[in-house]
mmCIF file of C-alpha atoms in Angstrom:
data_model
loop_
_atom_site.group_PDB
_atom_site.id
_atom_site.type_symbol
_atom_site.label_atom_id
_atom_site.label_comp_id
_atom_site.label_asym_id
_atom_site.label_seq_id
_atom_site.Cartn_x
_atom_site.Cartn_y
_atom_site.Cartn_z
ATOM 1 C CA MET A 60 -24.290 192.119 -147.057
ATOM 2 C CA GLY A 61 -24.480 192.472 -143.277
ATOM 3 C CA ALA A 62 -20.869 191.404 -142.883
ATOM 4 C CA ARG A 63 -19.771 194.005 -145.431
ATOM 5 C CA LYS A 64 -21.559 196.793 -143.551
ATOM 6 C CA ARG A 65 -19.885 195.769 -140.345
ATOM 7 C CA GLY A 66 -16.545 195.811 -142.155
ATOM 8 C CA ASP A 67 -17.123 199.299 -143.512
ATOM 9 C CA ALA A 68 -18.080 200.489 -140.044
ATOM 10 C CA GLY A 69 -14.929 198.963 -138.630
ATOM 11 C CA GLN A 70 -12.804 200.760 -141.210
ATOM 12 C CA ALA A 71 -14.527 204.087 -140.567
ATOM 13 C CA PHE A 72 -14.050 203.964 -136.800
ATOM 14 C CA PRO A 73 -10.282 204.654 -136.807
ATOM 15 C CA ILE A 74 -10.857 207.582 -139.196
ATOM 16 C CA TYR A 75 -13.484 208.933 -136.832
ATOM 17 C CA VAL A 76 -11.097 208.610 -133.895
ATOM 18 C CA VAL A 77 -8.348 210.463 -135.801
ATOM 19 C CA MET A 78 -10.769 213.233 -136.784
ATOM 20 C CA VAL A 79 -11.984 213.657 -133.208
ATOM 21 C CA ALA A 80 -8.405 213.704 -131.936
ATOM 22 C CA GLY A 81 -7.501 216.310 -134.532
ATOM 23 C CA LEU A 82 -10.426 218.477 -133.581
ATOM 24 C CA LEU A 83 -9.539 218.203 -129.906
ATOM 25 C CA PHE A 84 -5.947 219.189 -130.657
ATOM 26 C CA LEU A 85 -7.126 222.193 -132.657
ATOM 27 C CA ALA A 86 -9.416 223.207 -129.816
ATOM 28 C CA CYS A 87 -6.526 222.964 -127.356
ATOM 29 C CA ALA A 88 -4.285 224.924 -129.742
ATOM 30 C CA PHE A 89 -6.876 227.684 -130.044
ATOM 31 C CA PHE A 90 -7.148 227.688 -126.249
ATOM 32 C CA ALA A 91 -3.369 228.081 -125.992
ATOM 33 C CA VAL A 92 -3.422 230.977 -128.442
ATOM 34 C CA GLY A 93 -6.194 232.573 -126.406
ATOM 35 C CA LYS A 94 -4.192 232.222 -123.191
ATOM 36 C CA ALA A 95 -1.124 233.712 -124.866
ATOM 37 C CA SER A 96 -3.181 236.607 -126.173
ATOM 38 C CA ALA A 97 -4.684 237.216 -122.728
ATOM 39 C CA THR A 98 -1.192 237.199 -121.213
ATOM 40 C CA ARG A 99 0.036 239.708 -123.787
ATOM 41 C CA ASN A 100 -2.993 241.918 -123.187
ATOM 42 C CA GLY A 101 -2.358 241.765 -119.461
ATOM 43 C CA ALA A 102 1.249 242.773 -120.022
ATOM 44 C CA GLN A 103 0.251 245.707 -122.207
ATOM 45 C CA GLY A 104 -2.275 246.876 -119.644
ATOM 46 C CA ALA A 105 0.394 246.729 -116.949
ATOM 47 C CA ALA A 106 2.841 248.679 -119.127
ATOM 48 C CA ASP A 107 0.248 251.346 -119.925
ATOM 49 C CA ALA A 108 -0.676 251.781 -116.262
ATOM 50 C CA ALA A 109 2.975 251.923 -115.217
ATOM 51 C CA VAL A 110 4.039 254.527 -117.758
ATOM 52 C CA LEU A 111 1.019 256.748 -117.084
ATOM 53 C CA ALA A 112 1.765 256.614 -113.367
ATOM 54 C CA ALA A 113 5.385 257.608 -114.037
ATOM 55 C CA ALA A 114 4.420 260.499 -116.326
ATOM 56 C CA GLN A 115 1.785 261.803 -113.919
ATOM 57 C CA ASP A 116 4.245 261.643 -111.037
ATOM 58 C CA ALA A 117 6.807 263.531 -113.117
ATOM 59 C CA ARG A 118 4.186 266.187 -113.901
ATOM 60 C CA ASP A 119 3.506 266.603 -110.191
ATOM 61 C CA THR A 120 7.176 267.497 -109.600
ATOM 62 C CA LEU A 121 7.182 270.354 -112.122
ATOM 63 C CA GLY A 122 5.486 272.912 -109.860
ATOM 64 C CA PRO A 123 8.432 274.607 -108.087
ATOM 65 C CA PRO A 124 10.716 274.912 -111.152
ATOM 66 C CA PHE A 125 7.793 275.973 -113.357
ATOM 67 C CA VAL A 126 6.759 278.797 -111.025
ATOM 68 C CA ALA A 127 10.392 279.787 -110.461
ATOM 69 C CA ALA A 128 10.799 280.114 -114.231
ATOM 70 C CA LEU A 129 8.156 282.851 -114.231
ATOM 71 C CA MET A 130 10.462 285.010 -112.122
ATOM 72 C CA THR A 131 13.172 285.547 -114.741
ATOM 73 C CA PRO A 132 13.171 287.009 -118.277
ATOM 74 C CA GLY A 133 12.849 284.168 -120.761
ATOM 75 C CA GLY A 134 12.690 281.751 -117.866
ATOM 76 C CA LEU A 135 9.525 279.963 -118.961
ATOM 77 C CA HIS A 136 10.846 279.421 -122.476
ATOM 78 C CA GLU A 137 14.083 278.032 -121.073
ATOM 79 C CA PHE A 138 12.136 275.795 -118.689
ATOM 80 C CA LEU A 139 9.988 274.354 -121.470
ATOM 81 C CA GLN A 140 13.024 273.826 -123.649
ATOM 82 C CA ASP A 141 15.681 272.611 -121.236
ATOM 83 C CA TYR A 142 14.253 271.417 -117.924
ATOM 84 C CA MET A 143 14.923 267.750 -117.131
ATOM 85 C CA PHE A 144 12.944 266.172 -114.326
ATOM 86 C CA ASN A 145 14.539 263.518 -112.147
ATOM 87 C CA PRO A 146 13.138 260.154 -113.310
ATOM 88 C CA ALA A 147 14.003 258.251 -110.118
ATOM 89 C CA VAL A 148 10.753 258.774 -108.217
ATOM 90 C CA PRO A 149 8.473 258.520 -111.301
ATOM 91 C CA CYS A 150 10.111 255.225 -112.210
ATOM 92 C CA MET A 151 9.571 253.955 -108.654
ATOM 93 C CA GLN A 152 5.913 254.815 -109.154
ATOM 94 C CA ALA A 153 5.955 252.870 -112.421
ATOM 95 C CA GLN A 154 7.304 249.827 -110.599
ATOM 96 C CA ARG A 155 4.584 250.096 -107.953
ATOM 97 C CA PHE A 156 1.885 250.064 -110.609
ATOM 98 C CA ALA A 157 3.574 247.248 -112.506
ATOM 99 C CA SER A 158 3.815 245.237 -109.300
ATOM 100 C CA SER A 159 0.099 245.724 -108.626
ATOM 101 C CA ASN A 160 -0.449 244.058 -112.012
ATOM 102 C CA ARG A 161 1.895 241.145 -111.196
ATOM 103 C CA SER A 162 4.680 242.524 -113.357
ATOM 104 C CA ASP A 163 8.056 244.235 -113.033
ATOM 105 C CA THR A 164 9.600 247.144 -114.897
ATOM 106 C CA GLU A 165 12.646 246.202 -116.928
ATOM 107 C CA THR A 166 13.423 249.689 -118.230
ATOM 108 C CA CYS A 167 12.099 253.136 -117.369
ATOM 109 C CA TYR A 168 13.629 256.294 -118.763
ATOM 110 C CA PRO A 169 12.695 259.789 -119.956
ATOM 111 C CA GLU A 170 13.215 261.445 -123.318
ATOM 112 C CA TYR A 171 13.237 265.227 -123.082
ATOM 113 C CA GLY A 172 11.936 267.545 -125.793
ATOM 114 C CA TYR A 173 10.659 271.078 -126.250
ATOM 115 C CA LEU A 174 7.044 271.308 -124.963
ATOM 116 C CA ARG A 175 6.831 267.518 -124.986
ATOM 117 C CA ASP A 176 8.722 265.159 -122.668
ATOM 118 C CA LYS A 177 8.313 261.404 -122.951
ATOM 119 C CA VAL A 178 8.561 258.526 -120.502
ATOM 120 C CA HIS A 179 9.284 255.013 -121.776
ATOM 121 C CA VAL A 180 8.583 251.869 -119.739
ATOM 122 C CA SER A 181 9.108 248.190 -120.503
ATOM 123 C CA ILE A 182 7.645 245.493 -118.277
ATOM 124 C CA ARG A 183 7.743 241.712 -117.907
ATOM 125 C CA THR A 184 4.939 239.734 -116.290
ATOM 126 C CA ARG A 185 5.641 237.594 -113.256
ATOM 127 C CA TYR A 186 3.090 235.068 -114.488
ATOM 128 C CA THR A 187 3.346 232.827 -117.547
ATOM 129 C CA VAL A 188 0.997 231.608 -120.247
ATOM 130 C CA GLY A 189 0.734 228.290 -118.386
ATOM 131 C CA ASP A 190 0.540 224.668 -119.479
ATOM 132 C CA THR A 191 -0.861 224.155 -122.968
ATOM 133 C CA VAL A 192 -0.442 221.721 -125.859
ATOM 134 C CA ILE A 193 2.257 224.050 -127.218
ATOM 135 C CA PRO A 194 5.623 223.227 -125.618
ATOM 136 C CA GLY A 195 7.359 225.915 -123.580
ATOM 137 C CA THR A 196 4.342 228.028 -122.682
ATOM 138 C CA GLU A 197 4.533 226.977 -119.033
ATOM 139 C CA THR A 198 7.623 229.191 -118.631
ATOM 140 C CA LYS A 199 6.772 231.842 -121.220
ATOM 141 C CA GLN A 200 6.310 235.311 -119.728
ATOM 142 C CA ALA A 201 4.952 238.295 -121.609
ATOM 143 C CA THR A 202 6.688 241.615 -122.181
ATOM 144 C CA ALA A 203 5.282 244.964 -123.285
ATOM 145 C CA ASP A 204 6.417 248.520 -123.898
ATOM 146 C CA ALA A 205 4.528 251.777 -123.449
ATOM 147 C CA THR A 206 5.256 255.470 -123.881
ATOM 148 C CA ALA A 207 3.504 258.469 -122.357
ATOM 149 C CA VAL A 208 4.035 262.156 -123.031
ATOM 150 C CA ILE A 209 3.915 265.172 -120.746
ATOM 151 C CA GLU A 210 2.759 267.857 -123.143
ATOM 152 C CA PHE A 211 2.516 271.617 -122.569
ATOM 153 C CA ARG A 212 -0.998 272.549 -123.680
ATOM 154 C CA CYS A 213 -1.172 276.325 -123.111
ATOM 155 C CA THR A 214 -0.383 279.699 -124.555
ATOM 156 C CA TYR A 215 0.834 282.345 -122.132
ATOM 157 C CA LYS A 216 1.299 286.079 -121.915
ATOM 158 C CA PHE A 217 3.266 288.092 -119.414
ATOM 159 C CA LYS A 218 1.143 290.951 -118.117
ATOM 160 C CA GLY A 219 4.174 292.944 -117.098
ATOM 161 C CA ASP A 220 7.729 292.258 -116.076
ATOM 162 C CA PRO A 221 8.925 288.770 -115.077
ATOM 163 C CA GLY A 222 7.773 288.038 -111.569
ATOM 164 C CA GLU A 223 4.380 289.592 -112.183
ATOM 165 C CA PRO A 224 1.237 287.520 -112.894
ATOM 166 C CA VAL A 225 1.288 285.483 -116.116
ATOM 167 C CA ALA A 226 -1.904 284.762 -118.057
ATOM 168 C CA PHE A 227 -2.438 281.243 -119.383
ATOM 169 C CA LYS A 228 -5.019 279.848 -121.754
ATOM 170 C CA CYS A 229 -5.023 276.082 -122.188
ATOM 171 C CA ASP A 230 -6.759 274.123 -124.955
ATOM 172 C CA GLY A 231 -8.995 277.083 -125.694
ATOM 173 C CA ARG A 232 -10.599 277.023 -122.255
ATOM 174 C CA ASP A 233 -11.134 279.962 -119.931
ATOM 175 C CA GLY A 234 -7.831 281.487 -118.968
ATOM 176 C CA PHE A 235 -6.235 281.860 -115.553
ATOM 177 C CA SER A 236 -3.269 283.691 -114.083
ATOM 178 C CA ILE A 237 -0.365 282.563 -111.939
ATOM 179 C CA ASP A 238 1.320 285.034 -109.625
ATOM 180 C CA PRO A 239 4.791 283.584 -108.965
ATOM 181 C CA THR A 240 5.300 285.810 -105.933
ATOM 182 C CA ASP A 241 2.166 284.559 -104.225
ATOM 183 C CA PHE A 242 1.695 280.985 -105.346
ATOM 184 C CA ASP A 243 0.459 278.150 -103.165
ATOM 185 C CA GLN A 244 2.269 274.997 -104.231
ATOM 186 C CA ASN A 245 -0.695 272.993 -102.977
ATOM 187 C CA ALA A 246 -2.627 274.422 -105.913
ATOM 188 C CA TRP A 247 -0.202 272.849 -108.394
ATOM 189 C CA ALA A 248 -1.926 269.446 -108.397
ATOM 190 C CA ALA A 249 -5.013 270.951 -110.017
ATOM 191 C CA LEU A 250 -3.174 273.490 -112.189
ATOM 192 C CA SER A 251 -0.694 270.951 -113.520
ATOM 193 C CA LYS A 252 -3.500 268.974 -115.152
ATOM 194 C CA ALA A 253 -4.646 272.086 -116.972
ATOM 195 C CA ILE A 254 -1.140 273.098 -118.050
ATOM 196 C CA PHE A 255 0.365 269.702 -118.933
ATOM 197 C CA ALA A 256 -1.515 266.871 -120.631
ATOM 198 C CA VAL A 257 -0.411 263.310 -119.933
ATOM 199 C CA HIS A 258 -1.431 260.597 -122.367
ATOM 200 C CA LEU A 259 -0.218 257.448 -124.080
ATOM 201 C CA VAL A 260 1.374 257.607 -127.513
ATOM 202 C CA ASP A 261 2.656 255.073 -129.996
ATOM 203 C CA ASP A 262 6.403 254.917 -129.674
#
């Protein structure tokens, strides 16, 4: 009887070893999936930060042409419909933010629309998932895309002829006026946030 028990134990030991090895492999596989997910999340965070930086920089450049549009009949409507900002500097800003997150921009471009311009950015991480039990992850980088909009958020009313103060009311808040003949461009940084919303959207 004793010999039989020892035999059963001997037969069970290899099964136990296989089960433990299987569990260890599964644990390592789950770890690899977790690392890949963390890498993807890092890439998406970098893309979001980069595209928001680009859109905010583009908004900052709108001051002079926006105020100039108030000087001509129909000028503001034409500005909101047709104006195209130069994406070069905003996209440089996107790269700076991507770089601070150990990533690089692969594409950065605007899409213009009435009352609602978009900026699209794609990034690739400089870092990889790393060594795991899944082959190829040591060289696998993550990519991500993000889109932000620059959205006109106000209603406006000319108080007189073009060139005279224009009344704005944005998102139902207290209104304000802009006098295009006596406008301090240094005030645009604060006003631009009231006039144009910048936020992420699903592409």
